[in-house]
mmCIF file of C-alpha atoms and ligand atoms in Angstrom:
data_model
loop_
_atom_site.group_PDB
_atom_site.id
_atom_site.type_symbol
_atom_site.label_atom_id
_atom_site.label_comp_id
_atom_site.label_asym_id
_atom_site.label_seq_id
_atom_site.Cartn_x
_atom_site.Cartn_y
_atom_site.Cartn_z
ATOM 1 C CA MET A 1 40.752 137.383 21.129
ATOM 2 C CA GLN A 2 37.693 135.147 20.919
ATOM 3 C CA LYS A 3 34.616 136.625 19.266
ATOM 4 C CA LYS A 4 32.008 137.728 21.819
ATOM 5 C CA LYS A 5 28.932 135.508 21.924
ATOM 6 C CA ASN A 6 25.668 137.227 21.015
ATOM 7 C CA LEU A 7 23.313 135.913 23.698
ATOM 8 C CA LEU A 8 20.244 137.458 22.057
ATOM 9 C CA GLY A 9 19.749 134.357 19.919
ATOM 10 C CA TYR A 10 20.110 131.758 22.689
ATOM 11 C CA SER A 11 17.179 129.626 23.795
ATOM 12 C CA LEU A 12 16.864 129.182 27.560
ATOM 13 C CA ASP A 13 18.540 125.750 27.362
ATOM 14 C CA SER A 14 21.485 127.131 25.426
ATOM 15 C CA LEU A 15 21.798 130.058 27.808
ATOM 16 C CA GLU A 16 21.875 127.702 30.803
ATOM 17 C CA LYS A 17 24.637 125.690 29.138
ATOM 18 C CA PHE A 18 26.527 128.899 28.494
ATOM 19 C CA PHE A 19 26.417 129.878 32.183
ATOM 20 C CA ILE A 20 27.493 126.408 33.299
ATOM 21 C CA GLU A 21 30.431 126.585 30.854
ATOM 22 C CA ILE A 22 31.605 129.877 32.360
ATOM 23 C CA ASP A 23 31.295 128.481 35.913
ATOM 24 C CA GLU A 24 28.260 130.494 36.876
ATOM 25 C CA SER A 25 25.030 129.176 38.188
ATOM 26 C CA LYS A 26 22.479 128.344 35.548
ATOM 27 C CA PHE A 27 19.651 130.354 37.107
ATOM 28 C CA ARG A 28 21.412 133.427 35.693
ATOM 29 C CA ALA A 29 20.016 132.353 32.330
ATOM 30 C CA LYS A 30 16.458 133.001 33.487
ATOM 31 C CA GLN A 31 17.379 136.428 34.795
ATOM 32 C CA ILE A 32 19.026 137.517 31.545
ATOM 33 C CA PHE A 33 16.272 135.966 29.477
ATOM 34 C CA LYS A 34 13.611 138.030 31.241
ATOM 35 C CA TRP A 35 15.596 141.270 31.017
ATOM 36 C CA VAL A 36 16.138 140.848 27.305
ATOM 37 C CA HIS A 37 12.922 139.350 26.022
ATOM 38 C CA GLN A 38 10.351 140.624 28.513
ATOM 39 C CA LYS A 39 11.744 144.039 29.372
ATOM 40 C CA GLY A 40 13.747 144.784 26.236
ATOM 41 C CA ILE A 41 16.940 145.572 28.194
ATOM 42 C CA LEU A 42 20.206 144.813 26.414
ATOM 43 C CA ASP A 43 22.680 146.634 28.637
ATOM 44 C CA PHE A 44 24.243 144.254 31.199
ATOM 45 C CA ASP A 45 24.806 147.227 33.521
ATOM 46 C CA LEU A 46 21.056 147.759 33.823
ATOM 47 C CA MET A 47 20.441 144.184 34.932
ATOM 48 C CA THR A 48 20.257 144.990 38.612
ATOM 49 C CA ASP A 49 19.906 141.434 39.878
ATOM 50 C CA LEU A 50 23.319 140.480 38.443
ATOM 51 C CA ASN A 51 26.244 141.362 40.688
ATOM 52 C CA LYS A 52 28.891 143.753 39.422
ATOM 53 C CA ASP A 53 31.555 141.068 38.933
ATOM 54 C CA LEU A 54 29.266 139.004 36.777
ATOM 55 C CA ARG A 55 28.242 142.042 34.737
ATOM 56 C CA GLU A 56 31.892 142.876 34.072
ATOM 57 C CA LYS A 57 32.643 139.266 33.173
ATOM 58 C CA LEU A 58 29.715 139.144 30.754
ATOM 59 C CA LYS A 59 30.697 142.394 29.090
ATOM 60 C CA LYS A 60 34.085 140.865 28.252
ATOM 61 C CA ILE A 61 32.785 137.689 26.640
ATOM 62 C CA ALA A 62 29.245 138.371 25.476
ATOM 63 C CA THR A 63 26.993 140.886 23.747
ATOM 64 C CA LEU A 64 23.284 141.382 23.224
ATOM 65 C CA ASN A 65 23.074 142.797 19.732
ATOM 66 C CA PRO A 66 19.915 143.034 17.633
ATOM 67 C CA PRO A 67 20.182 143.740 13.901
ATOM 68 C CA ILE A 68 19.779 147.346 12.757
ATOM 69 C CA ILE A 69 16.667 149.011 11.351
ATOM 70 C CA GLU A 70 17.788 150.899 8.272
ATOM 71 C CA GLU A 71 14.470 152.174 6.940
ATOM 72 C CA GLU A 72 10.820 152.162 7.903
ATOM 73 C CA PHE A 73 7.971 152.344 5.382
ATOM 74 C CA ILE A 74 4.342 152.798 6.400
ATOM 75 C CA SER A 75 1.393 152.074 4.134
ATOM 76 C CA ASP A 76 -1.940 153.860 4.328
ATOM 77 C CA GLU A 77 -3.560 150.844 6.006
ATOM 78 C CA GLY A 78 -1.046 150.802 8.844
ATOM 79 C CA THR A 79 1.181 147.990 7.596
ATOM 80 C CA LYS A 80 4.784 148.781 8.376
ATOM 81 C CA LYS A 81 7.719 147.380 6.525
ATOM 82 C CA TYR A 82 11.292 147.522 7.739
ATOM 83 C CA LEU A 83 14.605 147.077 6.041
ATOM 84 C CA ILE A 84 16.907 145.347 8.476
ATOM 85 C CA LYS A 85 20.661 145.231 8.190
ATOM 86 C CA ILE A 86 22.256 142.022 9.457
ATOM 87 C CA SER A 87 25.839 141.641 10.644
ATOM 88 C CA SER A 88 27.262 140.805 7.212
ATOM 89 C CA GLY A 89 25.833 144.072 5.865
ATOM 90 C CA SER A 90 23.091 142.318 3.864
ATOM 91 C CA MET A 91 19.528 143.606 4.018
ATOM 92 C CA VAL A 92 16.439 141.601 4.915
ATOM 93 C CA GLU A 93 12.855 142.659 5.498
ATOM 94 C CA MET A 94 10.277 142.351 8.208
ATOM 95 C CA VAL A 95 6.666 143.486 8.091
ATOM 96 C CA ILE A 96 4.210 144.325 10.878
ATOM 97 C CA ILE A 97 0.584 143.799 9.898
ATOM 98 C CA PRO A 98 -2.001 145.117 12.388
ATOM 99 C CA ASP A 99 -5.461 143.591 12.205
ATOM 100 C CA GLY A 100 -7.736 144.493 15.096
ATOM 101 C CA LYS A 101 -6.267 143.052 18.247
ATOM 102 C CA ARG A 102 -3.879 140.899 16.262
ATOM 103 C CA LYS A 103 -0.448 142.220 15.335
ATOM 104 C CA THR A 104 1.355 139.850 13.011
ATOM 105 C CA LEU A 105 5.079 140.043 12.408
ATOM 106 C CA CYS A 106 6.387 138.581 9.181
ATOM 107 C CA ILE A 107 10.078 137.778 9.531
ATOM 108 C CA SER A 108 12.973 136.708 7.331
ATOM 109 C CA SER A 109 15.111 133.633 7.902
ATOM 110 C CA GLN A 110 17.651 134.061 5.090
ATOM 111 C CA ALA A 111 19.066 136.957 3.102
ATOM 112 C CA GLY A 112 17.869 136.051 -0.383
ATOM 113 C CA CYS A 113 16.821 132.513 -1.242
ATOM 114 C CA ALA A 114 18.362 129.770 -3.343
ATOM 115 C CA LEU A 115 15.095 128.199 -4.446
ATOM 116 C CA GLN A 116 14.200 130.586 -7.249
ATOM 117 C CA CYS A 117 10.432 130.219 -7.334
ATOM 118 C CA SER A 118 9.469 131.914 -10.572
ATOM 119 C CA PHE A 119 6.939 134.331 -8.978
ATOM 120 C CA CYS A 120 9.114 135.478 -6.071
ATOM 121 C CA ALA A 121 11.180 138.637 -5.786
ATOM 122 C CA THR A 122 13.430 137.057 -3.142
ATOM 123 C CA GLY A 123 14.115 134.087 -5.389
ATOM 124 C CA ALA A 124 15.052 136.469 -8.201
ATOM 125 C CA GLN A 125 17.801 137.939 -6.000
ATOM 126 C CA GLY A 126 19.526 134.611 -5.403
ATOM 127 C CA PHE A 127 20.904 133.353 -2.102
ATOM 128 C CA ASP A 128 23.098 135.503 0.072
ATOM 129 C CA GLN A 129 23.262 133.845 3.482
ATOM 130 C CA ASN A 130 21.521 132.249 6.429
ATOM 131 C CA LEU A 131 20.500 134.491 9.301
ATOM 132 C CA GLU A 132 21.894 133.646 12.736
ATOM 133 C CA SER A 133 19.339 132.877 15.448
ATOM 134 C CA ASP A 134 20.015 136.306 17.032
ATOM 135 C CA GLU A 135 19.144 137.947 13.710
ATOM 136 C CA ILE A 136 15.883 136.014 13.562
ATOM 137 C CA ILE A 137 14.719 136.543 17.158
ATOM 138 C CA GLY A 138 16.220 140.037 16.889
ATOM 139 C CA GLN A 139 13.425 140.930 14.453
ATOM 140 C CA LEU A 140 10.793 140.117 17.085
ATOM 141 C CA TRP A 141 12.813 141.987 19.708
ATOM 142 C CA LEU A 142 12.960 145.059 17.434
ATOM 143 C CA ALA A 143 9.255 144.836 16.610
ATOM 144 C CA ASN A 144 8.297 144.707 20.294
ATOM 145 C CA PHE A 145 10.764 147.117 21.794
ATOM 146 C CA LYS A 146 11.601 149.560 19.025
ATOM 147 C CA CYS A 147 8.795 149.710 16.489
ATOM 148 C CA ASN A 148 5.692 148.972 18.321
ATOM 149 C CA GLN A 149 5.921 149.884 21.919
ATOM 150 C CA GLU A 150 2.274 149.966 22.942
ATOM 151 C CA ASP A 151 0.982 146.721 21.530
ATOM 152 C CA LYS A 152 3.204 143.701 21.469
ATOM 153 C CA ILE A 153 3.359 141.321 18.536
ATOM 154 C CA THR A 154 0.730 138.570 18.894
ATOM 155 C CA ASN A 155 1.647 136.332 15.913
ATOM 156 C CA VAL A 156 4.832 135.531 14.025
ATOM 157 C CA VAL A 157 4.972 134.104 10.509
ATOM 158 C CA PHE A 158 8.168 132.997 8.771
ATOM 159 C CA MET A 159 6.997 134.414 5.462
ATOM 160 C CA GLY A 160 9.575 137.100 4.819
ATOM 161 C CA MET A 161 12.734 136.411 2.889
ATOM 162 C CA GLY A 162 14.195 132.941 2.646
ATOM 163 C CA GLU A 163 13.258 129.325 3.162
ATOM 164 C CA PRO A 164 13.111 128.738 6.936
ATOM 165 C CA LEU A 165 13.545 124.976 6.670
ATOM 166 C CA LEU A 166 16.878 125.476 4.903
ATOM 167 C CA ASN A 167 18.140 127.380 7.949
ATOM 168 C CA PHE A 168 16.823 124.752 10.308
ATOM 169 C CA ASN A 169 18.889 125.078 13.490
ATOM 170 C CA ALA A 170 18.769 128.867 13.729
ATOM 171 C CA VAL A 171 15.026 128.921 13.008
ATOM 172 C CA ILE A 172 14.348 126.267 15.673
ATOM 173 C CA GLU A 173 16.449 128.093 18.261
ATOM 174 C CA ALA A 174 14.624 131.358 17.558
ATOM 175 C CA ALA A 175 11.199 129.654 17.609
ATOM 176 C CA LYS A 176 12.032 128.222 21.047
ATOM 177 C CA VAL A 177 12.676 131.732 22.360
ATOM 178 C CA MET A 178 9.391 132.942 20.854
ATOM 179 C CA LYS A 179 7.512 130.182 22.676
ATOM 180 C CA ASP A 180 9.270 130.396 26.032
ATOM 181 C CA GLN A 181 7.083 131.551 28.931
ATOM 182 C CA LEU A 182 9.965 133.648 30.243
ATOM 183 C CA ALA A 183 10.345 135.357 26.863
ATOM 184 C CA TYR A 184 7.539 136.090 24.366
ATOM 185 C CA ALA A 185 5.228 133.230 25.437
ATOM 186 C CA LEU A 186 3.667 132.820 21.991
ATOM 187 C CA SER A 187 1.660 129.613 21.716
ATOM 188 C CA ARG A 188 2.291 127.192 18.848
ATOM 189 C CA LYS A 189 -0.817 128.460 17.117
ATOM 190 C CA ARG A 190 0.729 131.900 16.922
ATOM 191 C CA ILE A 191 3.970 130.871 15.240
ATOM 192 C CA THR A 192 3.805 129.680 11.636
ATOM 193 C CA ILE A 193 6.699 128.346 9.630
ATOM 194 C CA SER A 194 6.011 128.610 5.916
ATOM 195 C CA SER A 195 7.913 126.248 3.640
ATOM 196 C CA SER A 196 8.089 125.611 -0.057
ATOM 197 C CA GLY A 197 8.392 121.908 0.783
ATOM 198 C CA ILE A 198 11.755 120.777 2.164
ATOM 199 C CA VAL A 199 10.470 117.279 2.846
ATOM 200 C CA PRO A 200 13.223 115.846 5.138
ATOM 201 C CA ASN A 201 13.046 118.901 7.376
ATOM 202 C CA ILE A 202 9.245 118.906 7.518
ATOM 203 C CA ASN A 203 9.583 115.306 8.708
ATOM 204 C CA ARG A 204 11.884 116.224 11.584
ATOM 205 C CA LEU A 205 10.327 119.557 12.548
ATOM 206 C CA ASN A 206 8.039 118.120 15.227
ATOM 207 C CA GLU A 207 10.945 116.490 17.062
ATOM 208 C CA HIS A 208 12.486 119.899 17.622
ATOM 209 C CA VAL A 209 9.713 122.419 18.184
ATOM 210 C CA ASP A 210 5.946 122.509 18.173
ATOM 211 C CA VAL A 211 4.764 125.239 15.790
ATOM 212 C CA SER A 212 2.189 125.613 13.026
ATOM 213 C CA LEU A 213 3.076 124.707 9.480
ATOM 214 C CA ALA A 214 2.144 126.366 6.198
ATOM 215 C CA ILE A 215 3.056 124.845 2.851
ATOM 216 C CA SER A 216 3.492 127.000 -0.238
ATOM 217 C CA LEU A 217 1.831 124.689 -2.734
ATOM 218 C CA HIS A 218 0.778 126.914 -5.653
ATOM 219 C CA ALA A 219 0.145 123.995 -8.030
ATOM 220 C CA SER A 220 -1.477 120.559 -7.830
ATOM 221 C CA ASP A 221 0.492 118.691 -10.460
ATOM 222 C CA ASN A 222 4.217 118.142 -10.702
ATOM 223 C CA LYS A 223 4.552 119.597 -14.183
ATOM 224 C CA LEU A 224 3.285 123.029 -13.188
ATOM 225 C CA ARG A 225 4.823 122.954 -9.722
ATOM 226 C CA ASP A 226 8.246 122.134 -11.195
ATOM 227 C CA LYS A 227 8.001 125.448 -13.045
ATOM 228 C CA LEU A 228 6.652 127.584 -10.218
ATOM 229 C CA VAL A 229 8.526 126.030 -7.299
ATOM 230 C CA PRO A 230 11.626 124.316 -8.753
ATOM 231 C CA ILE A 231 12.482 122.536 -5.473
ATOM 232 C CA ASN A 232 9.521 120.346 -6.463
ATOM 233 C CA LYS A 233 11.874 118.482 -8.819
ATOM 234 C CA LYS A 234 13.802 117.308 -5.776
ATOM 235 C CA TYR A 235 10.794 116.794 -3.483
ATOM 236 C CA PRO A 236 7.789 116.117 -5.746
ATOM 237 C CA LEU A 237 4.172 116.504 -4.696
ATOM 238 C CA GLU A 238 3.738 112.841 -3.679
ATOM 239 C CA SER A 239 6.545 113.085 -1.122
ATOM 240 C CA LEU A 240 5.370 116.524 0.035
ATOM 241 C CA ILE A 241 1.831 115.267 0.652
ATOM 242 C CA GLU A 242 3.260 112.270 2.562
ATOM 243 C CA SER A 243 5.290 114.602 4.767
ATOM 244 C CA CYS A 244 2.198 116.736 5.461
ATOM 245 C CA LYS A 245 0.310 113.605 6.531
ATOM 246 C CA TYR A 246 3.241 112.542 8.685
ATOM 247 C CA PHE A 247 3.312 115.979 10.337
ATOM 248 C CA LEU A 248 -0.387 115.691 11.159
ATOM 249 C CA GLU A 249 -0.168 112.083 12.368
ATOM 250 C CA PHE A 250 2.430 113.197 14.869
ATOM 251 C CA HIS A 251 -0.349 115.291 16.413
ATOM 252 C CA ASN A 252 -2.912 112.474 16.155
ATOM 253 C CA ASN A 253 -4.573 114.247 13.244
ATOM 254 C CA LYS A 254 -6.001 116.880 15.569
ATOM 255 C CA ARG A 255 -4.445 119.765 13.711
ATOM 256 C CA HIS A 256 -4.467 121.203 10.228
ATOM 257 C CA ILE A 257 -1.866 122.548 7.834
ATOM 258 C CA THR A 258 -2.277 125.851 6.030
ATOM 259 C CA ILE A 259 -1.893 125.549 2.286
ATOM 260 C CA GLU A 260 -0.740 128.712 0.564
ATOM 261 C CA TYR A 261 -1.718 129.082 -3.067
ATOM 262 C CA ILE A 262 -0.690 132.101 -5.091
ATOM 263 C CA LEU A 263 -3.170 132.908 -7.828
ATOM 264 C CA ILE A 264 -1.413 133.850 -11.064
ATOM 265 C CA LYS A 265 -3.369 134.906 -14.137
ATOM 266 C CA ASN A 266 -3.768 132.134 -16.717
ATOM 267 C CA ILE A 267 -1.191 129.973 -14.953
ATOM 268 C CA ASN A 268 -2.961 128.299 -12.024
ATOM 269 C CA ASP A 269 -6.254 130.172 -11.623
ATOM 270 C CA SER A 270 -8.852 128.210 -13.644
ATOM 271 C CA LEU A 271 -11.672 126.065 -12.285
ATOM 272 C CA GLU A 272 -9.787 123.015 -13.604
ATOM 273 C CA HIS A 273 -6.898 123.990 -11.347
ATOM 274 C CA ALA A 274 -9.289 124.424 -8.436
ATOM 275 C CA LYS A 275 -10.758 120.946 -9.048
ATOM 276 C CA LYS A 276 -7.294 119.359 -9.097
ATOM 277 C CA LEU A 277 -6.443 121.183 -5.896
ATOM 278 C CA VAL A 278 -9.549 119.815 -4.214
ATOM 279 C CA ARG A 279 -8.623 116.271 -5.247
ATOM 280 C CA LEU A 280 -5.073 116.639 -3.954
ATOM 281 C CA LEU A 281 -6.064 118.183 -0.647
ATOM 282 C CA SER A 282 -8.901 115.851 0.183
ATOM 283 C CA GLU A 283 -6.374 113.522 1.825
ATOM 284 C CA PHE A 284 -5.657 115.566 4.954
ATOM 285 C CA PRO A 285 -7.098 118.400 7.079
ATOM 286 C CA CYS A 286 -6.016 121.795 5.840
ATOM 287 C CA LYS A 287 -7.033 125.391 5.435
ATOM 288 C CA ILE A 288 -6.359 127.127 2.160
ATOM 289 C CA ASN A 289 -4.954 130.626 1.987
ATOM 290 C CA LEU A 290 -5.250 132.137 -1.484
ATOM 291 C CA ILE A 291 -2.724 134.864 -2.255
ATOM 292 C CA PRO A 292 -3.292 137.067 -5.283
ATOM 293 C CA PHE A 293 0.066 137.397 -7.053
ATOM 294 C CA ASN A 294 1.869 140.586 -6.085
ATOM 295 C CA SER A 295 3.662 141.874 -9.111
ATOM 296 C CA PHE A 296 7.210 143.253 -9.086
ATOM 297 C CA GLU A 297 9.522 144.765 -11.635
ATOM 298 C CA GLY A 298 10.970 142.181 -13.962
ATOM 299 C CA SER A 299 8.204 139.622 -13.496
ATOM 300 C CA ASN A 300 6.018 138.552 -16.409
ATOM 301 C CA TYR A 301 3.216 137.189 -14.266
ATOM 302 C CA GLU A 302 -0.015 139.045 -13.546
ATOM 303 C CA ARG A 303 -2.693 138.976 -10.891
ATOM 304 C CA PRO A 304 -6.044 137.480 -12.002
ATOM 305 C CA SER A 305 -9.184 139.642 -11.986
ATOM 306 C CA SER A 306 -11.126 139.870 -8.706
ATOM 307 C CA GLU A 307 -13.926 137.969 -10.379
ATOM 308 C CA LYS A 308 -11.660 135.042 -11.195
ATOM 309 C CA ILE A 309 -10.099 135.077 -7.743
ATOM 310 C CA ASN A 310 -13.509 135.012 -6.110
ATOM 311 C CA ARG A 311 -14.714 132.223 -8.354
ATOM 312 C CA PHE A 312 -11.693 130.105 -7.355
ATOM 313 C CA LYS A 313 -12.316 130.829 -3.699
ATOM 314 C CA PHE A 314 -16.026 130.118 -3.937
ATOM 315 C CA PHE A 315 -15.380 126.745 -5.562
ATOM 316 C CA LEU A 316 -13.031 125.660 -2.769
ATOM 317 C CA LYS A 317 -15.486 126.820 -0.126
ATOM 318 C CA GLU A 318 -18.303 124.978 -1.793
ATOM 319 C CA LYS A 319 -16.211 121.826 -1.587
ATOM 320 C CA GLY A 320 -15.954 122.304 2.155
ATOM 321 C CA PHE A 321 -12.482 123.856 2.529
ATOM 322 C CA ILE A 322 -11.958 126.721 4.925
ATOM 323 C CA THR A 323 -10.563 129.194 2.435
ATOM 324 C CA THR A 324 -9.237 132.669 3.092
ATOM 325 C CA LEU A 325 -8.088 135.273 0.659
ATOM 326 C CA ARG A 326 -5.052 137.264 1.665
ATOM 327 C CA THR A 327 -6.087 140.853 1.276
ATOM 328 C CA THR A 328 -3.746 143.071 -0.625
ATOM 329 C CA ARG A 329 -3.050 145.217 2.420
ATOM 330 C CA GLY A 330 0.546 146.184 2.347
ATOM 331 C CA ASP A 331 0.659 146.661 -1.415
ATOM 332 C CA GLY A 332 1.714 150.229 -0.752
ATOM 333 C CA VAL A 333 4.871 148.990 0.896
ATOM 334 C CA ASP A 334 5.479 146.001 -1.378
ATOM 335 C CA ALA A 335 4.582 143.640 1.433
ATOM 336 C CA ALA A 336 5.205 140.461 -0.546
ATOM 337 C CA CYS A 337 8.352 138.613 0.144
ATOM 338 C CA GLY A 338 11.601 140.178 -0.986
ATOM 339 C CA GLN A 339 10.128 143.039 -2.918
ATOM 340 C CA LEU A 340 11.528 145.882 -0.875
ATOM 341 C CA VAL A 341 15.089 144.628 -0.897
ATOM 342 C CA GLY A 342 14.708 143.979 -4.617
ATOM 343 C CA ASN A 343 13.661 147.572 -5.048
ATOM 344 C CA LEU A 344 16.422 148.817 -2.819
ATOM 345 C CA SER A 345 18.999 147.462 -5.168
ATOM 346 C CA LYS A 346 17.231 149.618 -7.758
ATOM 347 C CA SER A 347 17.408 152.556 -5.317
ATOM 348 C CA ILE A 348 13.814 152.360 -3.971
ATOM 349 C CA LYS A 349 12.208 154.143 -6.864
ATOM 350 C CA GLY A 350 8.878 155.820 -6.210
ATOM 351 C CA LYS A 351 8.484 154.525 -2.666
ATOM 352 C CA LYS A 352 6.755 156.711 -0.134
ATOM 353 C CA LEU A 353 9.122 156.962 2.779
ATOM 354 C CA ILE A 354 6.976 158.180 5.654
ATOM 355 C CA SER A 355 9.576 158.212 8.317
ATOM 356 C CA HIS A 356 13.187 157.348 8.572
ATOM 357 C CA ARG A 357 14.216 156.802 12.121
ATOM 358 C CA SER A 358 17.590 155.946 13.378
ATOM 359 C CA LEU A 359 16.975 153.361 16.083
HETATM 360 N N1 LIG B 1 10.245 130.328 1.551
HETATM 361 C C1 LIG B 1 9.045 130.175 2.276
HETATM 362 C C2 LIG B 1 8.680 131.378 3.126
HETATM 363 C C3 LIG B 1 8.886 132.723 2.500
HETATM 364 S S1 LIG B 1 7.860 133.082 1.110
HETATM 365 C C4 LIG B 1 7.919 129.777 1.358
HETATM 366 O O1 LIG B 1 8.093 129.797 0.142
HETATM 367 O O2 LIG B 1 6.870 129.409 1.890
HETATM 368 C C5 LIG B 1 6.360 133.464 1.962
HETATM 369 C C6 LIG B 1 5.126 133.457 1.088
HETATM 370 O O3 LIG B 1 5.153 134.565 0.160
HETATM 371 C C7 LIG B 1 5.016 132.188 0.264
HETATM 372 O O4 LIG B 1 3.753 131.602 0.349
HETATM 373 C C8 LIG B 1 5.283 132.712 -1.108
HETATM 374 O O5 LIG B 1 4.718 131.880 -2.021
HETATM 375 C C9 LIG B 1 4.691 134.117 -1.063
HETATM 376 N N2 LIG B 1 5.130 134.968 -2.176
HETATM 377 C C10 LIG B 1 6.354 135.044 -2.724
HETATM 378 N N3 LIG B 1 6.363 135.897 -3.764
HETATM 379 C C11 LIG B 1 5.101 136.375 -3.898
HETATM 380 C C12 LIG B 1 4.470 137.283 -4.800
HETATM 381 N N4 LIG B 1 5.143 137.877 -5.792
HETATM 382 N N5 LIG B 1 3.149 137.527 -4.629
HETATM 383 C C13 LIG B 1 2.457 136.946 -3.632
HETATM 384 N N6 LIG B 1 3.002 136.091 -2.747
HETATM 385 C C14 LIG B 1 4.309 135.792 -2.875
HETATM 386 FE FE1 LIG B 2 12.409 131.148 -1.600
HETATM 387 FE FE2 LIG B 2 9.900 131.097 -0.594
HETATM 388 FE FE3 LIG B 2 10.623 132.920 -2.472
HETATM 389 FE FE4 LIG B 2 10.407 130.348 -3.141
HETATM 390 S S1 LIG B 2 8.751 131.696 -2.419
HETATM 391 S S2 LIG B 2 12.093 131.721 -3.727
HETATM 392 S S3 LIG B 2 11.137 129.351 -1.297
HETATM 393 S S4 LIG B 2 11.415 132.760 -0.402
#
């Protein structure tokens, strides 16, 4: 028997093609799309505008299956972190970060990551597998319809586990669903793909979907970046900066890119480093997001003092860059990428499990 298709991960275009292929009219796609992504309904039998024959037919060939929430952790500041089990049995993480009216969902695109950045807990775990598009959009579905029923998610960032631009097709398909007016209707400003710098895929991103881009830079010379972000050996800074410019030219230079820069004690946190960063970034419009290093077991790096962090930030601001400092909210639930799954394999020592719901 053929494997049932999981329609949860289909963009509207793909869903229309699916209905045409099964000799049904393509407007069915819009009906299903709204049930699933606007109302949170996954049971074909509850979709009252589909006739009974069609419902029976769909049940035989298709499913609507989100991934499973295994554990929920809540920090004192309201950040919630979830361990999500995907179909292979691997675990990934998603985090909900409330901030006033904004509710940001941080999602994973891969289980593990092959790129082995030296400061990253996900990288330390190695690569397991790509998530399917249903497992990616499924995280937003879960956040809206299972975790968070009163306020819907307002922003999505691909800053959980994995390198989104190495799972290109599934990420694009999921981003299309996020943007669709008949689904989550998130504008391009509210969806951010964060990449460590997969140059060829940055260059073709705009042809596929219009979203915001963040680049995990972390160093302004190749020697240091090779160490922190080893993919830099394949796509060095010069080519990465070119691809950022190309991305912005596509939008007639009316946009900016967010530059993420982790601050690690005595590695990339001096004023010399800040000066180099200013020189490198003066070539295109960007905002800088400084992220104090979040330590995890097994890592030798440390977070700089608040004084040093603030000095770095002040310097960038003085030079005219819009610079934000990621607050350490979420520390209580190990909100940095990959840390919870890393801990899970060490049996989640010392974690405060506030609630454990079976969803
Ligand atoms: N692979 C993508 C997206 C996932 S990582 C990327 O690298 O951009 C998302 C963000 O978390 C990146 O900016 C990454 O640098 C940051 N990050 C990873 N480990 C961290 C740590 N230990 N402390 C603080 N930020 C971390
Ligand atoms: Fe992968 Fe991003 Fe972690 Fe680097 S920082 S190992 S690219 S998830």
